[in-house]
Amino acid sequence: MPSEVKVEMHGTEQLLAAFKDLKESVRKRILRKALQKGADIYVEAVKSFAPVAKTGPVPGLYKRSIGTVGKSRKGVLTFLIGPRRGFKVQIGVVSRG
């Protein structure tokens, strides 16, 4: 179930004014990094509650697959947190050489 987080900040007028003076590409980079750091906190929390199978070929694979994906659409930056698609571990692979 998706959840929304709303943040309310007070007294940031000067910060926002300085932020608007930056180039758009720099602003986007700063926002993306800040949101990624915030999403990383949630990833650690989700991983702490993830079940770990004691049996099977790779115990803990589900827990290791949890991560983030950042998406930008129409100027809105979103980070999705959950199991990554296509996360796989090769089992029993022998490298030659």
mmCIF file with all atom_site columns, C-alpha atoms in Angstrom:
data_model
loop_
_atom_site.group_PDB
_atom_site.id
_atom_site.type_symbol
_atom_site.label_atom_id
_atom_site.label_alt_id
_atom_site.label_comp_id
_atom_site.label_asym_id
_atom_site.label_entity_id
_atom_site.label_seq_id
_atom_site.pdbx_PDB_ins_code
_atom_site.Cartn_x
_atom_site.Cartn_y
_atom_site.Cartn_z
_atom_site.occupancy
_atom_site.B_iso_or_equiv
_atom_site.pdbx_formal_charge
_atom_site.auth_seq_id
_atom_site.auth_comp_id
_atom_site.auth_asym_id
_atom_site.auth_atom_id
_atom_site.pdbx_PDB_model_num
ATOM 1  C CA . MET A 1 1  ? 0.000  0.000   0.000   1.00 0.00 ? 1  MET A CA 1
ATOM 2  C CA . PRO A 1 2  ? 1.588  3.304   -1.042  1.00 0.00 ? 2  PRO A CA 1
ATOM 3  C CA . SER A 1 3  ? 1.950  5.965   1.588   1.00 0.00 ? 3  SER A CA 1
ATOM 4  C CA . GLU A 1 4  ? 2.423  9.691   1.318   1.00 0.00 ? 4  GLU A CA 1
ATOM 5  C CA . VAL A 1 5  ? 4.769  11.772  3.381   1.00 0.00 ? 5  VAL A CA 1
ATOM 6  C CA . LYS A 1 6  ? 4.059  15.466  3.742   1.00 0.00 ? 6  LYS A CA 1
ATOM 7  C CA . VAL A 1 7  ? 6.690  17.773  5.127   1.00 0.00 ? 7  VAL A CA 1
ATOM 8  C CA . GLU A 1 8  ? 6.010  21.251  6.444   1.00 0.00 ? 8  GLU A CA 1
ATOM 9  C CA . MET A 1 9  ? 8.923  23.662  6.846   1.00 0.00 ? 9  MET A CA 1
ATOM 10 C CA . HIS A 1 10 ? 8.923  27.133  8.376   1.00 0.00 ? 10 HIS A CA 1
ATOM 11 C CA . GLY A 1 11 ? 11.433 29.985  7.988   1.00 0.00 ? 11 GLY A CA 1
ATOM 12 C CA . THR A 1 12 ? 12.953 28.812  4.741   1.00 0.00 ? 12 THR A CA 1
ATOM 13 C CA . GLU A 1 13 ? 12.264 31.874  2.600   1.00 0.00 ? 13 GLU A CA 1
ATOM 14 C CA . GLN A 1 14 ? 15.957 32.780  2.278   1.00 0.00 ? 14 GLN A CA 1
ATOM 15 C CA . LEU A 1 15 ? 16.906 29.223  1.441   1.00 0.00 ? 15 LEU A CA 1
ATOM 16 C CA . LEU A 1 16 ? 14.245 29.019  -1.253  1.00 0.00 ? 16 LEU A CA 1
ATOM 17 C CA . ALA A 1 17 ? 15.295 32.375  -2.701  1.00 0.00 ? 17 ALA A CA 1
ATOM 18 C CA . ALA A 1 18 ? 18.911 31.193  -2.963  1.00 0.00 ? 18 ALA A CA 1
ATOM 19 C CA . PHE A 1 19 ? 17.747 27.872  -4.368  1.00 0.00 ? 19 PHE A CA 1
ATOM 20 C CA . LYS A 1 20 ? 15.789 29.622  -7.137  1.00 0.00 ? 20 LYS A CA 1
ATOM 21 C CA . ASP A 1 21 ? 18.921 31.532  -8.153  1.00 0.00 ? 21 ASP A CA 1
ATOM 22 C CA . LEU A 1 22 ? 20.658 28.262  -9.085  1.00 0.00 ? 22 LEU A CA 1
ATOM 23 C CA . LYS A 1 23 ? 20.544 26.778  -12.566 1.00 0.00 ? 23 LYS A CA 1
ATOM 24 C CA . GLU A 1 24 ? 17.699 24.349  -13.133 1.00 0.00 ? 24 GLU A CA 1
ATOM 25 C CA . SER A 1 25 ? 20.058 21.415  -13.725 1.00 0.00 ? 25 SER A CA 1
ATOM 26 C CA . VAL A 1 26 ? 21.817 22.084  -10.398 1.00 0.00 ? 26 VAL A CA 1
ATOM 27 C CA . ARG A 1 27 ? 18.468 22.345  -8.584  1.00 0.00 ? 27 ARG A CA 1
ATOM 28 C CA . LYS A 1 28 ? 17.325 19.018  -9.996  1.00 0.00 ? 28 LYS A CA 1
ATOM 29 C CA . ARG A 1 29 ? 20.561 17.326  -8.998  1.00 0.00 ? 29 ARG A CA 1
ATOM 30 C CA . ILE A 1 30 ? 20.333 18.669  -5.430  1.00 0.00 ? 30 ILE A CA 1
ATOM 31 C CA . LEU A 1 31 ? 16.690 17.620  -5.072  1.00 0.00 ? 31 LEU A CA 1
ATOM 32 C CA . ARG A 1 32 ? 17.355 14.157  -6.474  1.00 0.00 ? 32 ARG A CA 1
ATOM 33 C CA . LYS A 1 33 ? 20.239 13.568  -4.051  1.00 0.00 ? 33 LYS A CA 1
ATOM 34 C CA . ALA A 1 34 ? 18.211 14.830  -1.091  1.00 0.00 ? 34 ALA A CA 1
ATOM 35 C CA . LEU A 1 35 ? 15.243 12.625  -1.944  1.00 0.00 ? 35 LEU A CA 1
ATOM 36 C CA . GLN A 1 36 ? 17.535 9.635   -2.463  1.00 0.00 ? 36 GLN A CA 1
ATOM 37 C CA . LYS A 1 37 ? 19.023 10.121  1.022   1.00 0.00 ? 37 LYS A CA 1
ATOM 38 C CA . GLY A 1 38 ? 15.519 10.263  2.475   1.00 0.00 ? 38 GLY A CA 1
ATOM 39 C CA . ALA A 1 39 ? 14.457 7.164   0.560   1.00 0.00 ? 39 ALA A CA 1
ATOM 40 C CA . ASP A 1 40 ? 17.542 5.298   1.836   1.00 0.00 ? 40 ASP A CA 1
ATOM 41 C CA . ILE A 1 41 ? 16.282 5.764   5.397   1.00 0.00 ? 41 ILE A CA 1
ATOM 42 C CA . TYR A 1 42 ? 12.993 4.115   4.444   1.00 0.00 ? 42 TYR A CA 1
ATOM 43 C CA . VAL A 1 43 ? 14.795 1.291   2.626   1.00 0.00 ? 43 VAL A CA 1
ATOM 44 C CA . GLU A 1 44 ? 16.701 0.396   5.789   1.00 0.00 ? 44 GLU A CA 1
ATOM 45 C CA . ALA A 1 45 ? 13.443 0.410   7.779   1.00 0.00 ? 45 ALA A CA 1
ATOM 46 C CA . VAL A 1 46 ? 11.702 -1.813  5.229   1.00 0.00 ? 46 VAL A CA 1
ATOM 47 C CA . LYS A 1 47 ? 14.651 -4.211  5.152   1.00 0.00 ? 47 LYS A CA 1
ATOM 48 C CA . SER A 1 48 ? 14.566 -4.506  8.937   1.00 0.00 ? 48 SER A CA 1
ATOM 49 C CA . PHE A 1 49 ? 10.984 -5.852  8.738   1.00 0.00 ? 49 PHE A CA 1
ATOM 50 C CA . ALA A 1 50 ? 11.455 -8.016  5.626   1.00 0.00 ? 50 ALA A CA 1
ATOM 51 C CA . PRO A 1 51 ? 11.088 -11.756 6.119   1.00 0.00 ? 51 PRO A CA 1
ATOM 52 C CA . VAL A 1 52 ? 14.161 -13.919 5.637   1.00 0.00 ? 52 VAL A CA 1
ATOM 53 C CA . ALA A 1 53 ? 13.602 -17.462 4.405   1.00 0.00 ? 53 ALA A CA 1
ATOM 54 C CA . LYS A 1 54 ? 15.756 -19.986 6.244   1.00 0.00 ? 54 LYS A CA 1
ATOM 55 C CA . THR A 1 55 ? 15.491 -22.491 3.416   1.00 0.00 ? 55 THR A CA 1
ATOM 56 C CA . GLY A 1 56 ? 15.747 -22.254 -0.321  1.00 0.00 ? 56 GLY A CA 1
ATOM 57 C CA . PRO A 1 57 ? 18.629 -21.687 -2.679  1.00 0.00 ? 57 PRO A CA 1
ATOM 58 C CA . VAL A 1 58 ? 19.490 -18.167 -1.454  1.00 0.00 ? 58 VAL A CA 1
ATOM 59 C CA . PRO A 1 59 ? 18.328 -17.233 2.058   1.00 0.00 ? 59 PRO A CA 1
ATOM 60 C CA . GLY A 1 60 ? 17.572 -13.521 2.385   1.00 0.00 ? 60 GLY A CA 1
ATOM 61 C CA . LEU A 1 61 ? 17.224 -12.843 -1.343  1.00 0.00 ? 61 LEU A CA 1
ATOM 62 C CA . TYR A 1 62 ? 13.962 -10.903 -0.869  1.00 0.00 ? 62 TYR A CA 1
ATOM 63 C CA . LYS A 1 63 ? 15.545 -8.708  1.786   1.00 0.00 ? 63 LYS A CA 1
ATOM 64 C CA . ARG A 1 64 ? 18.528 -7.940  -0.458  1.00 0.00 ? 64 ARG A CA 1
ATOM 65 C CA . SER A 1 65 ? 16.246 -7.125  -3.388  1.00 0.00 ? 65 SER A CA 1
ATOM 66 C CA . ILE A 1 66 ? 14.612 -4.159  -1.603  1.00 0.00 ? 66 ILE A CA 1
ATOM 67 C CA . GLY A 1 67 ? 15.769 -0.874  -3.072  1.00 0.00 ? 67 GLY A CA 1
ATOM 68 C CA . THR A 1 68 ? 14.660 2.389   -4.664  1.00 0.00 ? 68 THR A CA 1
ATOM 69 C CA . VAL A 1 69 ? 13.832 3.576   -8.147  1.00 0.00 ? 69 VAL A CA 1
ATOM 70 C CA . GLY A 1 70 ? 13.693 7.295   -8.920  1.00 0.00 ? 70 GLY A CA 1
ATOM 71 C CA . LYS A 1 71 ? 11.265 8.500   -11.572 1.00 0.00 ? 71 LYS A CA 1
ATOM 72 C CA . SER A 1 72 ? 10.596 11.941  -12.948 1.00 0.00 ? 72 SER A CA 1
ATOM 73 C CA . ARG A 1 73 ? 7.398  12.738  -14.786 1.00 0.00 ? 73 ARG A CA 1
ATOM 74 C CA . LYS A 1 74 ? 6.097  16.184  -15.695 1.00 0.00 ? 74 LYS A CA 1
ATOM 75 C CA . GLY A 1 75 ? 8.472  17.857  -13.268 1.00 0.00 ? 75 GLY A CA 1
ATOM 76 C CA . VAL A 1 76 ? 7.505  15.646  -10.312 1.00 0.00 ? 76 VAL A CA 1
ATOM 77 C CA . LEU A 1 77 ? 10.276 13.502  -8.836  1.00 0.00 ? 77 LEU A CA 1
ATOM 78 C CA . THR A 1 78 ? 9.150  10.271  -7.165  1.00 0.00 ? 78 THR A CA 1
ATOM 79 C CA . PHE A 1 79 ? 11.085 7.489   -5.466  1.00 0.00 ? 79 PHE A CA 1
ATOM 80 C CA . LEU A 1 80 ? 9.521  4.039   -5.290  1.00 0.00 ? 80 LEU A CA 1
ATOM 81 C CA . ILE A 1 81 ? 10.649 1.733   -2.502  1.00 0.00 ? 81 ILE A CA 1
ATOM 82 C CA . GLY A 1 82 ? 10.214 -2.024  -2.630  1.00 0.00 ? 82 GLY A CA 1
ATOM 83 C CA . PRO A 1 83 ? 11.573 -5.206  -4.176  1.00 0.00 ? 83 PRO A CA 1
ATOM 84 C CA . ARG A 1 84 ? 13.464 -4.474  -7.367  1.00 0.00 ? 84 ARG A CA 1
ATOM 85 C CA . ARG A 1 85 ? 12.281 -6.169  -10.548 1.00 0.00 ? 85 ARG A CA 1
ATOM 86 C CA . GLY A 1 86 ? 14.611 -8.697  -12.052 1.00 0.00 ? 86 GLY A CA 1
ATOM 87 C CA . PHE A 1 87 ? 16.817 -8.912  -8.954  1.00 0.00 ? 87 PHE A CA 1
ATOM 88 C CA . LYS A 1 88 ? 18.480 -12.291 -9.283  1.00 0.00 ? 88 LYS A CA 1
ATOM 89 C CA . VAL A 1 89 ? 21.476 -14.138 -7.936  1.00 0.00 ? 89 VAL A CA 1
ATOM 90 C CA . GLN A 1 90 ? 23.147 -16.808 -9.971  1.00 0.00 ? 90 GLN A CA 1
ATOM 91 C CA . ILE A 1 91 ? 23.411 -20.056 -8.063  1.00 0.00 ? 91 ILE A CA 1
ATOM 92 C CA . GLY A 1 92 ? 26.044 -22.668 -8.680  1.00 0.00 ? 92 GLY A CA 1
ATOM 93 C CA . VAL A 1 93 ? 27.888 -20.719 -11.372 1.00 0.00 ? 93 VAL A CA 1
ATOM 94 C CA . VAL A 1 94 ? 31.474 -21.795 -11.895 1.00 0.00 ? 94 VAL A CA 1
ATOM 95 C CA . SER A 1 95 ? 33.760 -19.338 -13.629 1.00 0.00 ? 95 SER A CA 1
ATOM 96 C CA . ARG A 1 96 ? 36.476 -20.725 -15.831 1.00 0.00 ? 96 ARG A CA 1
ATOM 97 C CA . GLY A 1 97 ? 39.790 -19.144 -16.292 1.00 0.00 ? 97 GLY A CA 1
#
